[in-house]
Amino acid sequence: MSAVIMDGKALAAKVKSEVGAQVAQMARKPGLAVVLVGDDPASRVYVNGKKRDCGECGIYSEEYALPAETTQQELLELVETLNGREDIDGILVQLPLPKHLNEKEVLLAIQPDKDADCFHPFNVGELMIGENGFQPCTPAGVMRMLQEYGVDPAGKHCVIVGRSNIVGKPQAMLMLRKNATVTICHTKTRDLKAECLRADILVAAAGRAGLITGDMVKEGAVVIDVAMNRNEAGKLCGDVDFAAAAEKASYITPVPGGVGPMTRAMLMENTLYAARKHGKQ
Ligand code: GUN
């Protein structure tokens, strides 16, 4: 089998244009504050992309680029100020934070109805209980892509490689909501290959280039590569050996141009959702 390549870039453009069309009708525009602490180059690239997306969708955005020496108190005070502002509907604190800062305390300080990332424990709990609400951007982007390509997770075996709070764990919850049977694998999984070979839908989110080789993919499986690594040549790549996996898979996402653009598009949807919750029309 030769896989259909799932075009995250094209779908993200469609999602953003749908968000933009709704925002254009609104008298009070959604607003997103993006907070970046320190000078991690990857984070800088992500933040620039998020600001650009806001511009494309007509969403008001503000960037706070704080020095690496920012104290916990200063950061919490900024979040508190943003919590109180009516023009700001979503607050995103770019992770990872510098080591001296307490990430959990910062995420807890963000008002749950402004938590565009869906990282606040309240929203994580809602996700688990199955209520409507925010969904974390990357896992939500994966679900949207499956929907677009007509892949229904119901009854399928979904194997997720990686158990992070940002991707692996919430991805499992969203798959479960869609009635998939879910396995989460991690570094202590005894036979990763055997687990992966059972997957109808394989989600690679471990952050290790070359981890998923072609012989770990079942014939006809849907392969979603969430990871963003750099290989020895400095080139962007995921966890999956794309060429080998594409020979086996029915559908596969490329890196770049797969899940990454979808993550950013879902942030725009979340910001719009927050603005609606705040009564903006
Ligand atoms: N760092 C890596 N991914 C993300 C994300 O989705 N949101 C935030 N805030 N930080 C990240």
CSV table of C-alpha atoms and ligand atoms in Angstrom, one decimal:
chain,number,residue,atom,x,y,z
A,1,MET,CA,0.0,0.0,0.0
A,2,SER,CA,1.1,3.5,-0.7
A,3,ALA,CA,-0.3,6.0,1.9
A,4,VAL,CA,-2.3,9.1,1.3
A,5,ILE,CA,-0.4,12.0,2.8
A,6,MET,CA,-2.5,14.0,5.2
A,7,ASP,CA,-2.0,17.7,4.3
A,8,GLY,CA,-2.0,19.5,7.6
A,9,LYS,CA,-1.0,22.7,6.0
A,10,ALA,CA,-3.9,22.9,3.7
A,11,LEU,CA,-6.4,21.8,6.4
A,12,ALA,CA,-5.0,24.4,8.8
A,13,ALA,CA,-5.5,27.1,6.2
A,14,LYS,CA,-9.1,26.0,5.8
A,15,VAL,CA,-9.7,26.0,9.6
A,16,LYS,CA,-8.1,29.4,10.0
A,17,SER,CA,-10.2,30.9,7.2
A,18,GLU,CA,-13.3,29.5,8.9
A,19,VAL,CA,-12.2,31.2,12.1
A,20,GLY,CA,-11.4,34.4,10.3
A,21,ALA,CA,-14.9,34.4,8.6
A,22,GLN,CA,-16.5,34.2,12.1
A,23,VAL,CA,-14.2,36.8,13.6
A,24,ALA,CA,-15.0,39.2,10.7
A,25,GLN,CA,-18.7,39.1,11.8
A,26,MET,CA,-17.9,40.0,15.4
A,27,ALA,CA,-18.2,43.5,16.8
A,28,ARG,CA,-15.8,42.7,19.7
A,29,LYS,CA,-12.8,40.8,18.4
A,30,PRO,CA,-11.2,37.9,20.3
A,31,GLY,CA,-7.8,38.7,21.9
A,32,LEU,CA,-4.9,36.4,22.7
A,33,ALA,CA,-1.9,37.2,24.9
A,34,VAL,CA,1.2,35.2,24.3
A,35,VAL,CA,3.8,35.1,27.0
A,36,LEU,CA,7.4,34.1,26.3
A,37,VAL,CA,10.0,33.9,29.1
A,38,GLY,CA,13.7,33.7,28.1
A,39,ASP,CA,15.2,33.2,24.7
A,40,ASP,CA,14.7,29.6,23.7
A,41,PRO,CA,14.9,29.8,19.8
A,42,ALA,CA,12.3,27.1,19.2
A,43,SER,CA,9.8,28.9,21.4
A,44,ARG,CA,10.5,32.1,19.6
A,45,VAL,CA,9.7,30.5,16.3
A,46,TYR,CA,6.4,29.1,17.7
A,47,VAL,CA,5.4,32.4,19.2
A,48,ASN,CA,6.1,34.2,16.0
A,49,GLY,CA,3.9,31.7,14.2
A,50,LYS,CA,1.1,32.1,16.7
A,51,LYS,CA,1.1,35.9,16.3
A,52,ARG,CA,1.0,35.6,12.5
A,53,ASP,CA,-2.0,33.2,12.7
A,54,CYS,CA,-3.8,35.7,14.9
A,55,GLY,CA,-3.2,38.4,12.3
A,56,GLU,CA,-4.5,36.1,9.5
A,57,CYS,CA,-7.7,35.4,11.5
A,58,GLY,CA,-8.4,39.0,12.6
A,59,ILE,CA,-7.7,38.0,16.2
A,60,TYR,CA,-6.1,40.8,18.4
A,61,SER,CA,-2.8,39.6,19.8
A,62,GLU,CA,-0.3,40.9,22.3
A,63,GLU,CA,3.2,39.5,23.0
A,64,TYR,CA,5.0,39.6,26.3
A,65,ALA,CA,8.7,38.7,25.8
A,66,LEU,CA,10.1,38.6,29.3
A,67,PRO,CA,13.8,38.2,30.2
A,68,ALA,CA,15.0,34.9,31.3
A,69,GLU,CA,15.6,36.3,34.8
A,70,THR,CA,11.9,37.1,35.3
A,71,THR,CA,10.8,36.1,38.8
A,72,GLN,CA,7.8,33.8,39.6
A,73,GLN,CA,6.1,36.8,41.3
A,74,GLU,CA,6.5,39.0,38.2
A,75,LEU,CA,5.1,36.3,35.9
A,76,LEU,CA,2.2,35.6,38.2
A,77,GLU,CA,1.4,39.3,38.4
A,78,LEU,CA,1.3,39.5,34.6
A,79,VAL,CA,-1.0,36.5,34.4
A,80,GLU,CA,-3.2,38.1,37.0
A,81,THR,CA,-3.4,41.4,35.0
A,82,LEU,CA,-4.3,39.5,31.8
A,83,ASN,CA,-6.9,37.5,33.7
A,84,GLY,CA,-8.6,40.8,34.5
A,85,ARG,CA,-8.6,42.3,31.0
A,86,GLU,CA,-11.8,42.2,29.0
A,87,ASP,CA,-10.0,42.5,25.6
A,88,ILE,CA,-7.9,39.4,26.3
A,89,ASP,CA,-9.8,36.1,26.0
A,90,GLY,CA,-6.9,33.7,25.8
A,91,ILE,CA,-3.6,33.5,27.7
A,92,LEU,CA,-0.9,31.3,26.5
A,93,VAL,CA,2.4,30.9,28.4
A,94,GLN,CA,4.9,29.3,26.1
A,95,LEU,CA,6.5,26.2,27.6
A,96,PRO,CA,9.1,25.2,28.7
A,97,LEU,CA,9.7,28.0,31.2
A,98,PRO,CA,13.2,28.6,32.5
A,99,LYS,CA,14.2,26.1,35.2
A,100,HIS,CA,13.8,28.5,38.2
A,101,LEU,CA,10.1,29.1,37.5
A,102,ASN,CA,7.3,26.9,38.8
A,103,GLU,CA,5.4,25.9,35.6
A,104,LYS,CA,2.5,24.2,37.5
A,105,GLU,CA,1.9,27.3,39.6
A,106,VAL,CA,1.8,29.5,36.5
A,107,LEU,CA,-0.6,27.3,34.7
A,108,LEU,CA,-2.8,27.2,37.7
A,109,ALA,CA,-2.9,31.0,37.8
A,110,ILE,CA,-4.4,31.3,34.3
A,111,GLN,CA,-8.2,31.7,34.6
A,112,PRO,CA,-9.6,28.5,33.3
A,113,ASP,CA,-11.9,30.3,30.8
A,114,LYS,CA,-8.9,32.0,29.3
A,115,ASP,CA,-6.8,28.8,29.1
A,116,ALA,CA,-6.4,28.6,25.3
A,117,ASP,CA,-3.9,25.8,25.7
A,118,CYS,CA,-6.2,23.7,27.9
A,119,PHE,CA,-3.3,23.1,30.3
A,120,HIS,CA,-5.1,24.2,33.5
A,121,PRO,CA,-6.0,21.3,35.8
A,122,PHE,CA,-9.6,22.3,35.8
A,123,ASN,CA,-9.8,22.0,32.0
A,124,VAL,CA,-7.7,18.8,32.0
A,125,GLY,CA,-10.3,17.4,34.4
A,126,GLU,CA,-13.2,18.5,32.2
A,127,LEU,CA,-11.4,16.8,29.3
A,128,MET,CA,-11.3,13.5,31.3
A,129,ILE,CA,-14.9,13.7,32.4
A,130,GLY,CA,-16.1,14.2,28.9
A,131,GLU,CA,-17.8,17.6,29.1
A,132,ASN,CA,-17.6,20.1,26.3
A,133,GLY,CA,-14.9,22.7,26.8
A,134,PHE,CA,-11.4,23.6,25.7
A,135,GLN,CA,-9.3,20.8,24.0
A,136,PRO,CA,-5.6,20.9,23.9
A,137,CYS,CA,-4.4,22.2,20.5
A,138,THR,CA,-2.2,19.3,19.3
A,139,PRO,CA,-4.5,16.4,20.2
A,140,ALA,CA,-7.5,18.3,18.9
A,141,GLY,CA,-5.6,19.0,15.6
A,142,VAL,CA,-5.0,15.3,15.2
A,143,MET,CA,-8.7,14.5,15.7
A,144,ARG,CA,-9.7,17.2,13.2
A,145,MET,CA,-7.3,15.8,10.7
A,146,LEU,CA,-8.7,12.2,11.1
A,147,GLN,CA,-12.2,13.6,10.7
A,148,GLU,CA,-11.3,15.5,7.5
A,149,TYR,CA,-9.9,12.3,6.0
A,150,GLY,CA,-12.8,10.2,7.0
A,151,VAL,CA,-11.0,8.1,9.6
A,152,ASP,CA,-13.5,7.2,12.3
A,153,PRO,CA,-11.6,6.0,15.5
A,154,ALA,CA,-14.7,4.1,16.8
A,155,GLY,CA,-13.8,0.5,17.5
A,156,LYS,CA,-10.3,0.9,16.3
A,157,HIS,CA,-7.2,0.2,18.2
A,158,CYS,CA,-5.2,3.4,18.8
A,159,VAL,CA,-1.7,3.1,20.0
A,160,ILE,CA,-0.1,6.3,21.3
A,161,VAL,CA,3.7,6.4,21.8
A,162,GLY,CA,4.4,9.1,24.5
A,163,ARG,CA,2.7,10.0,27.7
A,164,SER,CA,3.2,13.8,28.0
A,165,ASN,CA,0.6,16.1,29.5
A,166,ILE,CA,0.6,18.1,26.3
A,167,VAL,CA,0.0,15.3,23.8
A,168,GLY,CA,0.0,11.6,24.9
A,169,LYS,CA,-2.4,11.7,27.8
A,170,PRO,CA,-5.0,14.2,26.3
A,171,GLN,CA,-4.7,12.4,23.0
A,172,ALA,CA,-5.8,9.2,24.7
A,173,MET,CA,-8.8,11.0,26.2
A,174,LEU,CA,-9.9,12.4,22.9
A,175,MET,CA,-9.5,9.0,21.2
A,176,LEU,CA,-11.5,7.4,24.0
A,177,ARG,CA,-14.3,10.0,23.5
A,178,LYS,CA,-14.5,8.8,19.9
A,179,ASN,CA,-14.8,5.2,21.0
A,180,ALA,CA,-11.3,4.0,20.1
A,181,THR,CA,-9.6,1.3,22.2
A,182,VAL,CA,-6.5,3.0,23.5
A,183,THR,CA,-3.0,1.9,24.4
A,184,ILE,CA,-0.4,4.4,25.7
A,185,CYS,CA,3.2,3.3,25.3
A,186,HIS,CA,6.3,4.9,26.9
A,187,THR,CA,9.9,4.4,27.6
A,188,LYS,CA,9.2,1.5,30.0
A,189,THR,CA,6.9,-0.4,27.5
A,190,ARG,CA,8.4,-3.9,27.2
A,191,ASP,CA,7.9,-4.6,23.5
A,192,LEU,CA,7.2,-1.4,21.7
A,193,LYS,CA,7.2,-3.0,18.2
A,194,ALA,CA,4.6,-5.6,19.2
A,195,GLU,CA,2.3,-2.9,20.6
A,196,CYS,CA,2.7,-0.6,17.6
A,197,LEU,CA,1.9,-3.5,15.2
A,198,ARG,CA,-1.5,-3.8,16.9
A,199,ALA,CA,-2.3,-0.2,16.0
A,200,ASP,CA,-5.0,0.7,13.5
A,201,ILE,CA,-4.2,4.3,14.4
A,202,LEU,CA,-0.6,4.9,15.5
A,203,VAL,CA,0.2,8.3,17.1
A,204,ALA,CA,3.9,8.9,17.5
A,205,ALA,CA,4.6,11.6,20.2
A,206,ALA,CA,7.8,10.5,21.8
A,207,GLY,CA,10.2,13.1,20.5
A,208,ARG,CA,12.8,10.6,19.3
A,209,ALA,CA,13.9,10.7,15.6
A,210,GLY,CA,13.8,7.2,14.0
A,211,LEU,CA,11.9,5.6,16.9
A,212,ILE,CA,9.1,4.2,14.7
A,213,THR,CA,10.6,2.1,11.8
A,214,GLY,CA,8.6,0.7,8.9
A,215,ASP,CA,8.5,-2.8,10.5
A,216,MET,CA,6.5,-1.4,13.4
A,217,VAL,CA,3.6,-0.3,11.2
A,218,LYS,CA,0.7,-2.6,10.4
A,219,GLU,CA,-0.4,-2.9,6.8
A,220,GLY,CA,-3.2,-0.3,6.3
A,221,ALA,CA,-2.6,1.6,9.6
A,222,VAL,CA,-3.1,5.4,9.9
A,223,VAL,CA,0.1,6.9,11.1
A,224,ILE,CA,0.2,10.3,12.8
A,225,ASP,CA,3.5,11.8,13.6
A,226,VAL,CA,3.3,14.5,16.2
A,227,ALA,CA,7.0,14.9,17.0
A,228,MET,CA,9.2,17.7,15.9
A,229,ASN,CA,12.9,16.6,16.0
A,230,ARG,CA,16.0,17.6,14.2
A,231,ASN,CA,18.1,14.9,12.7
A,232,GLU,CA,21.9,14.9,12.6
A,233,ALA,CA,21.8,17.1,9.5
A,234,GLY,CA,19.7,19.7,11.4
A,235,LYS,CA,16.6,18.9,9.3
A,236,LEU,CA,13.2,18.8,10.9
A,237,CYS,CA,11.8,15.3,11.3
A,238,GLY,CA,9.3,13.4,13.3
A,239,ASP,CA,9.5,10.1,15.2
A,240,VAL,CA,8.5,8.0,12.2
A,241,ASP,CA,10.7,6.7,9.3
A,242,PHE,CA,8.3,8.4,6.9
A,243,ALA,CA,9.4,6.6,3.6
A,244,ALA,CA,9.3,3.1,5.1
A,245,ALA,CA,6.0,3.8,7.0
A,246,ALA,CA,4.3,5.3,4.0
A,247,GLU,CA,4.8,1.9,2.2
A,248,LYS,CA,2.6,0.2,4.8
A,249,ALA,CA,0.2,2.9,6.0
A,250,SER,CA,-3.2,3.9,4.5
A,251,TYR,CA,-2.8,7.5,5.7
A,252,ILE,CA,0.3,9.3,7.1
A,253,THR,CA,1.2,12.8,8.2
A,254,PRO,CA,4.4,14.4,7.0
A,255,VAL,CA,6.8,16.4,9.2
A,256,PRO,CA,6.8,19.3,8.6
A,257,GLY,CA,3.4,20.1,7.2
A,258,GLY,CA,1.3,17.6,9.1
A,259,VAL,CA,0.2,18.0,12.8
A,260,GLY,CA,2.3,21.2,13.4
A,261,PRO,CA,0.1,23.6,11.4
A,262,MET,CA,-3.0,22.0,12.8
A,263,THR,CA,-1.8,22.7,16.4
A,264,ARG,CA,-1.6,26.4,15.5
A,265,ALA,CA,-5.0,26.4,13.8
A,266,MET,CA,-6.7,24.8,16.8
A,267,LEU,CA,-5.2,27.6,19.0
A,268,MET,CA,-7.2,30.1,16.9
A,269,GLU,CA,-10.3,28.0,17.3
A,270,ASN,CA,-9.7,27.9,21.1
A,271,THR,CA,-9.3,31.7,21.2
A,272,LEU,CA,-12.5,32.2,19.3
A,273,TYR,CA,-14.2,29.7,21.6
A,274,ALA,CA,-13.0,31.6,24.7
A,275,ALA,CA,-14.2,34.9,23.2
A,276,ARG,CA,-17.7,33.4,22.6
A,277,LYS,CA,-17.7,32.2,26.2
A,278,HIS,CA,-17.0,35.7,27.3
A,279,GLY,CA,-20.1,36.8,25.4
A,280,LYS,CA,-18.3,38.4,22.4
A,281,GLN,CA,-20.5,38.4,19.3
B,1,GUN,N1,5.4,24.2,24.1
B,1,GUN,C1,5.3,23.2,23.2
B,1,GUN,N2,4.1,23.0,22.8
B,1,GUN,C2,3.3,24.0,23.4
B,1,GUN,C3,2.0,24.4,23.3
B,1,GUN,O1,1.2,23.8,22.7
B,1,GUN,N3,1.6,25.4,24.1
B,1,GUN,C4,2.5,26.0,24.9
B,1,GUN,N4,2.1,27.1,25.7
B,1,GUN,N5,3.8,25.7,25.0
B,1,GUN,C5,4.2,24.7,24.2
